[in-house]
Structures are given as C-alpha cells and as structure tokens.
Coordinates of C-alpha atoms (C1' of nucleotides) in Angstrom, one line a residue:
Chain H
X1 CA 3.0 -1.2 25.2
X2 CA 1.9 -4.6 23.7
X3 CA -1.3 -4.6 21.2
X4 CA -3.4 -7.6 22.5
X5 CA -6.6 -7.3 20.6
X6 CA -4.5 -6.5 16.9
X7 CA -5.0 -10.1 14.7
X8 CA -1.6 -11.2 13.6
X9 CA -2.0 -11.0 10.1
X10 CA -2.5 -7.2 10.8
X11 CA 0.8 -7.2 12.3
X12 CA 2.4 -9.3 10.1
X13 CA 1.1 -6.4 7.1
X14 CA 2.7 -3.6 9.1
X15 CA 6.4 -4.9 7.8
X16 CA 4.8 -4.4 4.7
X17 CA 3.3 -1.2 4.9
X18 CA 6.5 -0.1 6.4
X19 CA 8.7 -1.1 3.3
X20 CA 6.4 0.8 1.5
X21 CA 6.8 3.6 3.1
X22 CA 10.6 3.7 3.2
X23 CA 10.6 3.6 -0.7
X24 CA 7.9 6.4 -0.5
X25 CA 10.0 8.5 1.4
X26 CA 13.3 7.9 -0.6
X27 CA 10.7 9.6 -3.7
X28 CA 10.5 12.5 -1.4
X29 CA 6.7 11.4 -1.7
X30 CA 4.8 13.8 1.0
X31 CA 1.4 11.9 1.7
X32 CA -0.3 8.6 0.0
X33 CA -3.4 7.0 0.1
X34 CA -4.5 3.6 1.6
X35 CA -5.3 2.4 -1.6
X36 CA -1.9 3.9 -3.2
X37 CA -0.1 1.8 -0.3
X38 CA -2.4 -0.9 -1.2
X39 CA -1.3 -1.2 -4.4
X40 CA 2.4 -1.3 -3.7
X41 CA 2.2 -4.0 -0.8
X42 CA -0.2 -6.0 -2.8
X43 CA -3.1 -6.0 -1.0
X44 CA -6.2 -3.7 -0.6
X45 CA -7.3 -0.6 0.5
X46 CA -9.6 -1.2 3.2
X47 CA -7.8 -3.7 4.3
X48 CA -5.0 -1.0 4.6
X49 CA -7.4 1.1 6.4
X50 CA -8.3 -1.2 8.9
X51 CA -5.0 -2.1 9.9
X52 CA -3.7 0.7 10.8
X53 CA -7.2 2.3 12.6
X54 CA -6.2 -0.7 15.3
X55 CA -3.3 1.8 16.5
X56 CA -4.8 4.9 16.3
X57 CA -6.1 7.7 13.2
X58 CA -3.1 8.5 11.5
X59 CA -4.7 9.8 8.0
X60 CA -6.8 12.6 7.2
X61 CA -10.1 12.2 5.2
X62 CA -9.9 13.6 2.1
X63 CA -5.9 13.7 1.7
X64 CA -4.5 10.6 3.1
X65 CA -1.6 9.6 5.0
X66 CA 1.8 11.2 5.5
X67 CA 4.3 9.7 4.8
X68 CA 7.3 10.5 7.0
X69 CA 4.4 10.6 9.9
X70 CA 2.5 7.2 8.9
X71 CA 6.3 5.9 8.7
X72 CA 7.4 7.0 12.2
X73 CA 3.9 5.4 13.8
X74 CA 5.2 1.9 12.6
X75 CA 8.0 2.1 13.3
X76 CA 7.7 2.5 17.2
X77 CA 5.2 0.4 17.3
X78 CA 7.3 -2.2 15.5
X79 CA 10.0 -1.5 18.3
X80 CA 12.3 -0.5 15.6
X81 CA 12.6 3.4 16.4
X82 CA 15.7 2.3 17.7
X83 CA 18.9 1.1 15.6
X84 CA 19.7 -2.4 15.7
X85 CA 23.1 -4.5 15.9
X86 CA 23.7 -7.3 14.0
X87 CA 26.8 -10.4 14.0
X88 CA 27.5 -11.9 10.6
X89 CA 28.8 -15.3 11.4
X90 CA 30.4 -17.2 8.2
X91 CA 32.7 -14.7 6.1
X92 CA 31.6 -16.4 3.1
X93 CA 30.2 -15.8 -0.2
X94 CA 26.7 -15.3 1.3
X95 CA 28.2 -13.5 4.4
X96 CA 30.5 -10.6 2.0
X97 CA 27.5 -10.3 -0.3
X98 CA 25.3 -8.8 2.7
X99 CA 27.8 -6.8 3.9
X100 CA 28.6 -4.8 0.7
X101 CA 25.3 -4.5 -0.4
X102 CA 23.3 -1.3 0.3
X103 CA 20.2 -2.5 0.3
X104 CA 20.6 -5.2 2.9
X105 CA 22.0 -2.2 5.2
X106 CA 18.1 -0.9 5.4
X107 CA 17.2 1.6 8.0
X108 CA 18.3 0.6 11.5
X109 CA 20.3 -2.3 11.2
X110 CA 23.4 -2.3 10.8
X111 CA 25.7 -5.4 10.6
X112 CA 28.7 -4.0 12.7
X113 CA 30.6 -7.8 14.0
X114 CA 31.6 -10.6 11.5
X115 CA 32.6 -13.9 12.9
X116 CA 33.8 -17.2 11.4
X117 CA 36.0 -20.3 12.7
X118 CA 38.3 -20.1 9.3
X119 CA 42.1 -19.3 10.5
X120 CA 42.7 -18.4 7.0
X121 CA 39.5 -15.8 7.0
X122 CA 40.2 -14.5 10.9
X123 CA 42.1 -10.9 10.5
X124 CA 41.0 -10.5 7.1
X125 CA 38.7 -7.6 6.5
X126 CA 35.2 -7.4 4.6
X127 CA 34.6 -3.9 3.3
X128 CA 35.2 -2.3 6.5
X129 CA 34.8 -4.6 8.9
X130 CA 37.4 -7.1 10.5
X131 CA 36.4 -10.7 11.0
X132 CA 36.5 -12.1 13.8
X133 CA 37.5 -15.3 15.8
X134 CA 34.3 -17.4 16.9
X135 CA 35.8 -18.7 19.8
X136 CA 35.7 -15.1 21.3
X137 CA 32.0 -14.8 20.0
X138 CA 30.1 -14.7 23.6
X139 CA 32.4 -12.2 24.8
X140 CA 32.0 -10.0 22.3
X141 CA 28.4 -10.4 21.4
X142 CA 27.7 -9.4 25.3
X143 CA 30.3 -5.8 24.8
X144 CA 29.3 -4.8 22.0
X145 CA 25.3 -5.8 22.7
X146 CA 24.2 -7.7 19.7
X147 CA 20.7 -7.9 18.9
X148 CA 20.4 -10.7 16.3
X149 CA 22.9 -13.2 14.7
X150 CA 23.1 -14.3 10.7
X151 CA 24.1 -17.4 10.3
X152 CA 25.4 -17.7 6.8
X153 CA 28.1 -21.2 7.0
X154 CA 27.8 -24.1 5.3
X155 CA 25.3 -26.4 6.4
X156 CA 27.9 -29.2 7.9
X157 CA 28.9 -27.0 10.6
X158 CA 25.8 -24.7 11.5
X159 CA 25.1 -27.2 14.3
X160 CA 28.5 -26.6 16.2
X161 CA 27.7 -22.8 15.8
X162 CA 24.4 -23.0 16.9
X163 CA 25.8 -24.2 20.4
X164 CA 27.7 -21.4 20.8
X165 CA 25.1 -18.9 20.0
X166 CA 22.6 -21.1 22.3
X167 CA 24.9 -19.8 25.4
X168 CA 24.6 -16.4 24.8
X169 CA 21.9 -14.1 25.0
X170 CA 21.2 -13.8 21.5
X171 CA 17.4 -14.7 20.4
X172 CA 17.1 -14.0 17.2
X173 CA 18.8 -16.0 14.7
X174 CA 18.7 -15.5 10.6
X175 CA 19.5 -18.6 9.3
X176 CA 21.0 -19.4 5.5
X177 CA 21.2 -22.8 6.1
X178 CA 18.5 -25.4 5.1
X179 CA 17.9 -27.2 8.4
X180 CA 16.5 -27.3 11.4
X181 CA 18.3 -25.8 14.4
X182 CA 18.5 -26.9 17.7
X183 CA 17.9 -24.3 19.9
X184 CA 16.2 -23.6 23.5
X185 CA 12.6 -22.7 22.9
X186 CA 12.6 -18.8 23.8
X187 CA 15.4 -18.6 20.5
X188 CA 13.4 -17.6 17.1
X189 CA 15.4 -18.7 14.2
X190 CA 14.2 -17.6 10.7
X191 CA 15.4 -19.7 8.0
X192 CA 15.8 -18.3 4.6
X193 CA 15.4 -21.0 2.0
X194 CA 15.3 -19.5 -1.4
X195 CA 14.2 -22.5 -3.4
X196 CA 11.1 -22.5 -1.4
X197 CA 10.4 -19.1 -2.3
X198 CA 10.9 -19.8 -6.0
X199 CA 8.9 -23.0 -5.7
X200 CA 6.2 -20.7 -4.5
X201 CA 6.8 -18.0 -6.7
X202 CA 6.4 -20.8 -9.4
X203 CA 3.6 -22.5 -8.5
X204 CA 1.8 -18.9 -8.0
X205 CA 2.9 -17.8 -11.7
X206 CA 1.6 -20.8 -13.2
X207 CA -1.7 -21.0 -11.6
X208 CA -2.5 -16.9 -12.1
X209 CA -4.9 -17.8 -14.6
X210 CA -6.6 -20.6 -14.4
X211 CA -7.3 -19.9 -10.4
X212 CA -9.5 -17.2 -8.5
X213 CA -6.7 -14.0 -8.5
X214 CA -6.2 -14.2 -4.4
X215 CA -3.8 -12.0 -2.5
X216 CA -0.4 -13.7 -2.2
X217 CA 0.9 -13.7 1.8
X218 CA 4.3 -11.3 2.7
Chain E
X1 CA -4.8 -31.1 -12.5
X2 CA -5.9 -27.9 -10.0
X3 CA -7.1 -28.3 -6.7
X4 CA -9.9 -25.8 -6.4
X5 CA -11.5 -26.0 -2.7
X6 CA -8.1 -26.3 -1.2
X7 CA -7.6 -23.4 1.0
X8 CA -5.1 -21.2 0.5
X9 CA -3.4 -21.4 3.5
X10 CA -3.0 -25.3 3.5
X11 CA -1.5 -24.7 -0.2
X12 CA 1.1 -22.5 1.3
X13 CA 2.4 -25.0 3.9
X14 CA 2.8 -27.6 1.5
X15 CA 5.8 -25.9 0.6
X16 CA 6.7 -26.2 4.4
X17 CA 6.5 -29.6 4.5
X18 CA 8.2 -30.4 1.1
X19 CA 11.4 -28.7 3.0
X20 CA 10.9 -30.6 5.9
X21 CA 10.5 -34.0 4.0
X22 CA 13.3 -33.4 1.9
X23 CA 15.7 -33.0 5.3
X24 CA 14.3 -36.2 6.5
X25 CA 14.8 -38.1 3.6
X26 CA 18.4 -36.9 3.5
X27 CA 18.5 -38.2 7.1
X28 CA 17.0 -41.5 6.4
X29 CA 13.7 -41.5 7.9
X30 CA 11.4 -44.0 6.7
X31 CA 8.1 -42.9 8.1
X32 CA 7.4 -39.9 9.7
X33 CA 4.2 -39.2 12.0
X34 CA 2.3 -36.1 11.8
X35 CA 2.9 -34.7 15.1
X36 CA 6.9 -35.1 14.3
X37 CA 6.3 -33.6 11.0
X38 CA 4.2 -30.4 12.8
X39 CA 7.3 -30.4 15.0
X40 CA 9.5 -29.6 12.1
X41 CA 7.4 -27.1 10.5
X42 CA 6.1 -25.3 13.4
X43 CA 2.3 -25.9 13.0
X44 CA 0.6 -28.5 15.0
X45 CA -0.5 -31.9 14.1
X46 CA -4.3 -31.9 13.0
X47 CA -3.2 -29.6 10.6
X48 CA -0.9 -31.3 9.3
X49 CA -3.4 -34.2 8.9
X50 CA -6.1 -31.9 7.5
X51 CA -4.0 -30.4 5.2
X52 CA -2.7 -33.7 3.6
X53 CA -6.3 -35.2 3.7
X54 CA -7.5 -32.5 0.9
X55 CA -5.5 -34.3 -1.6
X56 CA -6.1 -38.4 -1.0
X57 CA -5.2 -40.8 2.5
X58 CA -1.3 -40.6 2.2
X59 CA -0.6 -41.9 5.5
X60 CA -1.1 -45.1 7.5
X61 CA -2.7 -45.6 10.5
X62 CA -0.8 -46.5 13.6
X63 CA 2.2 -45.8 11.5
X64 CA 2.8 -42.6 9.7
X65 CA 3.7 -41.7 6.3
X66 CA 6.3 -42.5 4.3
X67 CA 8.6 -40.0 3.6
X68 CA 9.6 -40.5 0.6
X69 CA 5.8 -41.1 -0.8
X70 CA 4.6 -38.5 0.9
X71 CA 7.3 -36.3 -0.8
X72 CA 6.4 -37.4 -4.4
X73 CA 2.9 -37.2 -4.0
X74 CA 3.6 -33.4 -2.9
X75 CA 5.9 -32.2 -5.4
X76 CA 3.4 -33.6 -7.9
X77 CA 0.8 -31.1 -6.7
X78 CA 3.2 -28.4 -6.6
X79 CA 4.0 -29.7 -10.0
X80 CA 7.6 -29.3 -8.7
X81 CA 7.9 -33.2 -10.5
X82 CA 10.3 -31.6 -13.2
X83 CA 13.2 -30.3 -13.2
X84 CA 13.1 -26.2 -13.6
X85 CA 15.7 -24.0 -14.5
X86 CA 16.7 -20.7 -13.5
X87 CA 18.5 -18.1 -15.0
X88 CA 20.6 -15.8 -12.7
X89 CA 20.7 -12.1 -14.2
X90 CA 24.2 -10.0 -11.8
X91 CA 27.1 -11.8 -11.7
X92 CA 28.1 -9.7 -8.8
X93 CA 28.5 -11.0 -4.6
X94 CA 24.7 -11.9 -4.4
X95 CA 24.9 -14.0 -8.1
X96 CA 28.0 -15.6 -7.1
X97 CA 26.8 -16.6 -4.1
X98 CA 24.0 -18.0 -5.3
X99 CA 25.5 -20.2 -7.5
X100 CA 28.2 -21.6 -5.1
X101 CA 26.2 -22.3 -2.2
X102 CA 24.7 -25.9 -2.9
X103 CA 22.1 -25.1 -0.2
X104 CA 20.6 -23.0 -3.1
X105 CA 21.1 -25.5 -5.9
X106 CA 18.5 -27.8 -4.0
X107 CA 16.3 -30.7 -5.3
X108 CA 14.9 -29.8 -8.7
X109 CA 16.1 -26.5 -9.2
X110 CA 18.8 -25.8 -11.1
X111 CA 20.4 -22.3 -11.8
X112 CA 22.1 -23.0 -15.5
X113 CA 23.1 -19.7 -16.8
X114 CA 24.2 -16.1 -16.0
X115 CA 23.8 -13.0 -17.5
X116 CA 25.3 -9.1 -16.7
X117 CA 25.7 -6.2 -18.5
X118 CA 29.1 -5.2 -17.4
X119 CA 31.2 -5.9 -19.9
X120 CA 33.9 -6.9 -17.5
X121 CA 32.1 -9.6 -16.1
X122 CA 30.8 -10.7 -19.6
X123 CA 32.9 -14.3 -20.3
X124 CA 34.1 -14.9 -17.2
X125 CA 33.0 -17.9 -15.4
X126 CA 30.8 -18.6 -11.8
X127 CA 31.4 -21.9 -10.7
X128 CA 30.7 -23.6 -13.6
X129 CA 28.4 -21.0 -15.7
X130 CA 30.1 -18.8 -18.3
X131 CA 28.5 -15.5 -17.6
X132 CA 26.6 -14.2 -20.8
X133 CA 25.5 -11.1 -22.4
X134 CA 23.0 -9.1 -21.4
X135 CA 21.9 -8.4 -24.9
X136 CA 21.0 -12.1 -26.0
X137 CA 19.0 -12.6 -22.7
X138 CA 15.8 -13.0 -24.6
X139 CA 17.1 -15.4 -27.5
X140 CA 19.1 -17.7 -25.0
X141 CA 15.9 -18.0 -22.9
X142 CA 14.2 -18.9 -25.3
X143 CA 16.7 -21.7 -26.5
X144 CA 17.6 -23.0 -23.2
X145 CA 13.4 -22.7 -21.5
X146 CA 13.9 -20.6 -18.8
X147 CA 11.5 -20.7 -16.0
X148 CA 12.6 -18.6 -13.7
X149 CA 14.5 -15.2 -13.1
X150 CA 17.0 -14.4 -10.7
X151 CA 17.5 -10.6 -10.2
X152 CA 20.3 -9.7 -8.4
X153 CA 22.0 -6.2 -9.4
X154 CA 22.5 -2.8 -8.1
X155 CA 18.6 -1.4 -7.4
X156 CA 19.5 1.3 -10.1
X157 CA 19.8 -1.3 -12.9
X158 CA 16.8 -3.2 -11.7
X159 CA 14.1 -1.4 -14.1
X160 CA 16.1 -1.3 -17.4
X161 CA 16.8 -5.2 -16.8
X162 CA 13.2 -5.6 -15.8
X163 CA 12.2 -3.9 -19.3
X164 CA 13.8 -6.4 -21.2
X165 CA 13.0 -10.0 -19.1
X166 CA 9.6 -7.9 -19.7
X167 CA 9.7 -9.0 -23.8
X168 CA 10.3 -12.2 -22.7
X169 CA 7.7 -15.2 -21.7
X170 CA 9.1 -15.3 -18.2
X171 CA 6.5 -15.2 -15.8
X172 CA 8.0 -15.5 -12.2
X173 CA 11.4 -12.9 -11.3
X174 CA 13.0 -13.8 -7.9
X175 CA 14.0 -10.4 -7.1
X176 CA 16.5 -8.9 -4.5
X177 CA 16.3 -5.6 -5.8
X178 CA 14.4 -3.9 -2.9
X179 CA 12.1 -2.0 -4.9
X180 CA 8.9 -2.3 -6.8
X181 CA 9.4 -3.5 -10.4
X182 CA 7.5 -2.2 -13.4
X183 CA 6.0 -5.8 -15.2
X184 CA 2.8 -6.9 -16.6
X185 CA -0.1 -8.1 -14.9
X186 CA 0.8 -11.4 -15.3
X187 CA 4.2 -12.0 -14.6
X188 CA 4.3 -12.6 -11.1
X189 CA 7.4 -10.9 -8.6
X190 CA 9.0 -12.1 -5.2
X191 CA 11.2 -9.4 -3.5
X192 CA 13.6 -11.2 -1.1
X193 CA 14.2 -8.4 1.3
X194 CA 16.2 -9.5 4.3
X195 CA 16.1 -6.4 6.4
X196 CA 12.3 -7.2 6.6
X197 CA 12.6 -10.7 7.4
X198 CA 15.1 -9.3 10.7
X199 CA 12.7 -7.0 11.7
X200 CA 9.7 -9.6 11.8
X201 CA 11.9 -12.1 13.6
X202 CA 12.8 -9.3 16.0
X203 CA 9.9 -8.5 16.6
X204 CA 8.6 -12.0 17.0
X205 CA 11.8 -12.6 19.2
X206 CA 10.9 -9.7 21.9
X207 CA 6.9 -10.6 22.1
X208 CA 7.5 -14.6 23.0
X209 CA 7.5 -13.5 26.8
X210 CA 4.4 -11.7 27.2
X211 CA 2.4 -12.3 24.4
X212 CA 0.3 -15.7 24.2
X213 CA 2.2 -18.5 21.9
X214 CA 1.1 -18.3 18.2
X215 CA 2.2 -20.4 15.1
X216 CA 4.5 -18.0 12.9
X217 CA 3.3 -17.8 9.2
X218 CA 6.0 -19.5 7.3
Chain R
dC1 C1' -7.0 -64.6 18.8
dT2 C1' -7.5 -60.7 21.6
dT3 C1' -6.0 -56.6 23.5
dA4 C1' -3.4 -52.4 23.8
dA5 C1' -0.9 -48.6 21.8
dA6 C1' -0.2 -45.7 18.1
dT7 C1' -1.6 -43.0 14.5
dT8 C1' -4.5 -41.3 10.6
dG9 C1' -8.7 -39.3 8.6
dT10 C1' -12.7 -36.2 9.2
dG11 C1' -17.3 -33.9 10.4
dA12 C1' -18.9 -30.3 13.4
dA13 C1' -18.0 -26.4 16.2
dT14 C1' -15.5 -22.5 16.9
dG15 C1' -12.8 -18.6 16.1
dT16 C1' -10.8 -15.2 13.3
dG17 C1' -10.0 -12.3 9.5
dA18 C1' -11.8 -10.1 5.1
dA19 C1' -15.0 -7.5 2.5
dC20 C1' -18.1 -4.0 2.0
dA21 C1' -20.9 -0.2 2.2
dC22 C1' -21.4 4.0 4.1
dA23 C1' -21.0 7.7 7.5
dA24 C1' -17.7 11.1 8.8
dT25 C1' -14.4 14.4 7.6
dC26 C1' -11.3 17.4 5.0
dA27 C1' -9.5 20.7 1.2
dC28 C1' -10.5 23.6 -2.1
dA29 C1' -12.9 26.2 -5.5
dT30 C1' -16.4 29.4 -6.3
Chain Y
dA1 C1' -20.0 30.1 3.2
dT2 C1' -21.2 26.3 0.9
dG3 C1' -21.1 22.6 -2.1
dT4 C1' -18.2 19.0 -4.3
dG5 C1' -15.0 15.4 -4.7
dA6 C1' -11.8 12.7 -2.4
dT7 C1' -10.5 9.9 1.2
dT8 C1' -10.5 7.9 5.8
dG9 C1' -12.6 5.2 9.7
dT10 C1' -15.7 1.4 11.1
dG11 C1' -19.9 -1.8 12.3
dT12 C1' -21.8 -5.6 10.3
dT13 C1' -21.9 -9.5 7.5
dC14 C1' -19.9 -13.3 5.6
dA15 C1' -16.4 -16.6 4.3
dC16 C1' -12.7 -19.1 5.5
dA17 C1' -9.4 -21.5 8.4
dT18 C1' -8.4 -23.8 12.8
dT19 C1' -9.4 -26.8 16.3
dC20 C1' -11.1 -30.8 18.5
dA21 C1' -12.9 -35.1 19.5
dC22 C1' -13.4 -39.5 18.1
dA23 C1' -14.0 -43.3 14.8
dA24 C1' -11.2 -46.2 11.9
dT25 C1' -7.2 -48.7 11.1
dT26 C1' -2.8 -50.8 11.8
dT27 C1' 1.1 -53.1 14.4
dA28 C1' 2.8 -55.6 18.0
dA29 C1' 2.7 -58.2 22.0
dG30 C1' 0.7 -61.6 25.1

DNA sequence: CTTAAATTGTGAATGTGAACACAATCACAT
DNA sequence: ATGTGATTGTGTTCACATTCACAATTTAAG
C-alpha cells in the first residue's frame, strides 16, 4: 500500500509524530490531543489533524488520540511494524558510542553486525558484539539480511568502503562522513553533518526575535 | 543585516550549499556552475539560481561562480563569518567522539571546553580539552563566550543539566538526549536523534521504485 | 569582428501546502 | 435525556515556493 495523494511534508511530519508518541508511551500516557502532540513536535494542531485524517480517523472527538493505537497506525504505515537490521561499519569512536548507547537502540532497530578493515580492531568486541572483517562484508550482509549500513570511518577511506557496499544489496546508507558518496542512483545515503545542524540551530537562535516566529523544519 | 522576504525554505538550503562549497574548495574547484552545485545538494539548478539571486548577482554568466566567493558571501549571511565556540557538556563515548573526529571540528566551529558531573571524569583530558566541573558551567561560559551547547549524557541527567545551562545566556543546545527538554521560550533546541533519521532514509530507500522522484528535504 | 556555446538572472505561471473557521462527534454531569 | 465543554475532521481560502522559459551576458573560437 503506497499513499499517492499524501504531500511529502505530511510524511515527512509522521517521523515526528511518531517520536512523540514513543516518549508518550514510555510516560504510560493513555491518549493525547492534536494540539498536545503539537506542541511536543513543534508544530500545530490542525496541522496535526490534517495529517493524520490523510490515513484514516484515528482520534475521537472530544477525547483525542490513543496513544499506543495512534502509535501502531504510523508505524505500519511507516513500514516499520517490522524490526530492522543494521551493519556498523568503522569500530571507532563514533561507531562504539552508537552501540552502547540506549537511546540510539530506539524501537526496531537494532545494530546486530559491526565491520571495519582495522587488523588491530578485527576480533575485538564492542559491548556485545564482535567486529568484524570487511572483506567478508557482502557475504555476511546477504546471511544475516541487513537492511541499512552506518558508515562511521574516517573520511579518507569512506570511498573505498562505499565500493564495497555499492555491490551488495544494501540501499540505505547513514553516513558520518562529510562528503559526497558515490553511489548507483537507486542507493539513498543520509549524511549526518553536525556542524550544519548547529550552524542552523545558530542562525535560528539568533534571529528568534527580530524575525516573524515560523515553525522550524524536522 | 536580516533578509526579510527571503523564503524560508531558500534560507534552509543555504546551509546545503555552504557544505557543498566547502568540499569543493577543499578539492580545488575554482568555479562551480549551478547545475553541478544542484548535483551536490540534491535540488535542481534554477533553484539554486533563484535562491542565490535573493541576496545580490554572485555568479557569472557563461561561467559559474566562484567557489570561494560564493562561499564568503554565504557564511556572511549565515553570519557564520566568526569563529563560534561550543561547549561540550558529557565527557562520555558520544562527547569523546565528538571531539576527536575532525569531521566535527569543521570550518568555524570550534568545541573548546568540556564539562561532566561525574567526578571521575572531572580533570581528565579529551584530546586536548581538560574536562571541567559541572558546577562552574555558568561562570566559565561566561568567561570563555560560549555560543553553543553540546548535550550529550545519559537521557536521565538531561533535565537537571538543562536547569542549569537554563541560568545561563545560552540560547541554542545541540542535544542528543532523545527527549523533550524543559527551557525558556527563547532558547532554541535541536535533538539529534539518529534512529529517526534511519527510519526516514528507510523509508525513502523502499519508495524510490514506485513512487515518482522527489527532492529530499535536507 | 562575428558567431556559437555556456551559463546566470528573473518575471510569470503553476502547483502545493498551511491556516482557519466551523460542523460533527463524543464523554460526562445533572 | 439533554445540555455542555472538549476535541476531532475537513472544505475553502490564501500564501508561499517551485518551475520554466528566455533574455542577458560572458568566453572562446574561427
């Protein structure tokens, strides 16, 4: 089931809504409003309504929405009622910090491979997971069916890396390094670039008052 | 100097193409054309154009723009033409990765001091920063003119460290703490959550086949 | 000097998303 | 039962952003 006729912003929100939720839910809260939910994503409340009226009448009128229920919805129609596997590749500091954190261990995925081409790091074990050779990357990637790759080495040899990923199956890349990929053209690559988001965050902060309050994007 | 009639939109890609123009300088590009810049960024070229128009002719016809140029002329309007510095509060995997990866250390921004509040970590050194007391956040920021905030500790920490950056006059808190932080009006908040950024890349990942073709927010 | 190729800058048209007001619905108290 | 307060769902209007086509300008070659 795809949703043609849904704008894109609308589904962009709906990763919102559903981080929301999951922090709703860890409160035990039971139902919330669209402007409660609109307040803790940022944006508001009729906006809230009408995005989620696209896939169907989840609240009631009068009450609101439930949570666990509201939660659920997006998630299948996110296509993430199912768990998802993830390959660390690079067993550095980046790559140990997202393993033993909690929080990067949300809901469904569940980094279960790392990988790296470091002799000295190969064997070694990060919390409770044993890294990996990279050479024997596309062999395992297809057993153990990976759905998505982080890619957290240094910048110099990202390139080399990328090749191998290219010849597997893998199409969705998380990248931590600061430049552009080359990759065949049905391969999304995120790249995560934190001093863009603080140069945005700063530029926001500094114009909050002289500028015309306008909701920030995700 | 604030750019009122700009649209909101074009404001967000300049950060897009300060990334972009920043790799090329580092490769060597002269010039660049907008249809190679829109290439880089994932938009398309008259919107590149457009978007650069709103502030004064940067480019030259039948050539391009100059990289360099164009660069200053943009981190002016981001007013990213200083240096800022950033104070990283969790000296834990996150904080240490943070500061050893120079990806993160890029072009302007520059993370100068640590804090924690475990006593164990307090005095040791990260790469070059001695980490410091919790306790004499607020003087030292003052001393030193903080900018920015770094939050990475344990979620459970998060609002008591929140309460005190509170009394300070820092208005923008990169956070990593995947919850919603207490803070006045006007201190603004961006919540790096990674698990999100998978999903929406999943997502985007599985719908490239039979969904029409559609420029990805950045 | 003239012509061709490349590339920017932009006004007008088009498309898309946001806002808003209000009708519809529900829970609950009396 | 019925009224009241709360909250959702949505059609319409409006504002904003994107696209497109083309004029303007530059470089380079003949």
């Amino acid at each position: 089931m795809t949703y043609r006729d849904v704008p894109t912003e609308t589904m962009d929100r709906l990763f919102l809504y559903m981080r929301a939720l999951t922090c709703l839910r860890r409160e035990k809260s039971e139902t919330v409003s669209s402007s409660r939910l609109a307040e803790i994503c940022n944006v508001n409340a009729p906006k809230v309504r009408k995005d989620l009226s696209y896939f169907g009448e989840f609240g009631v009128r009068g009450v609101g929405y439930n949570v666990n229920e509201l939660l659920d919805h997006i998630r299948r129609i996110l296509k993430l009622d199912r768990s998802v596997n993830v390959a660390l590749i690079g067993a550095g500091n980046i790559g140990r910090a997202l393993i033993t954190h909690s929080s990067f261990q949300l809901e469904g995925f569940n980094i279960s491979m790392a990988f790296d081409i470091d002799r000295e790091k190969i064997g070694t074990r990060v919390g409770s997971i044993t890294v990996e050779d990279m050479m024997d990357f596309p062999d395992r990637v297809e057993e153990e069916g990976i759905d998505l790759a982080i890619l957290a080495v240094p910048e110099e040899v990202a390139p080399e890396i990328a090749r191998i990923i290219a010849d597997t199956n893998i199409i969705s890349i998380l990248s931590f390094a600061p430049c552009e990929l080359c990759m065949p053209e049905n391969v999304k690559v995120t790249c995560v670039d934190l001093s863009m988001e603080m140069a945005r965050l700063l530029y926001n902060s500094r114009q909050t008052v002289t500028r015309k309050k306008k909701e920030r994007k995700p």
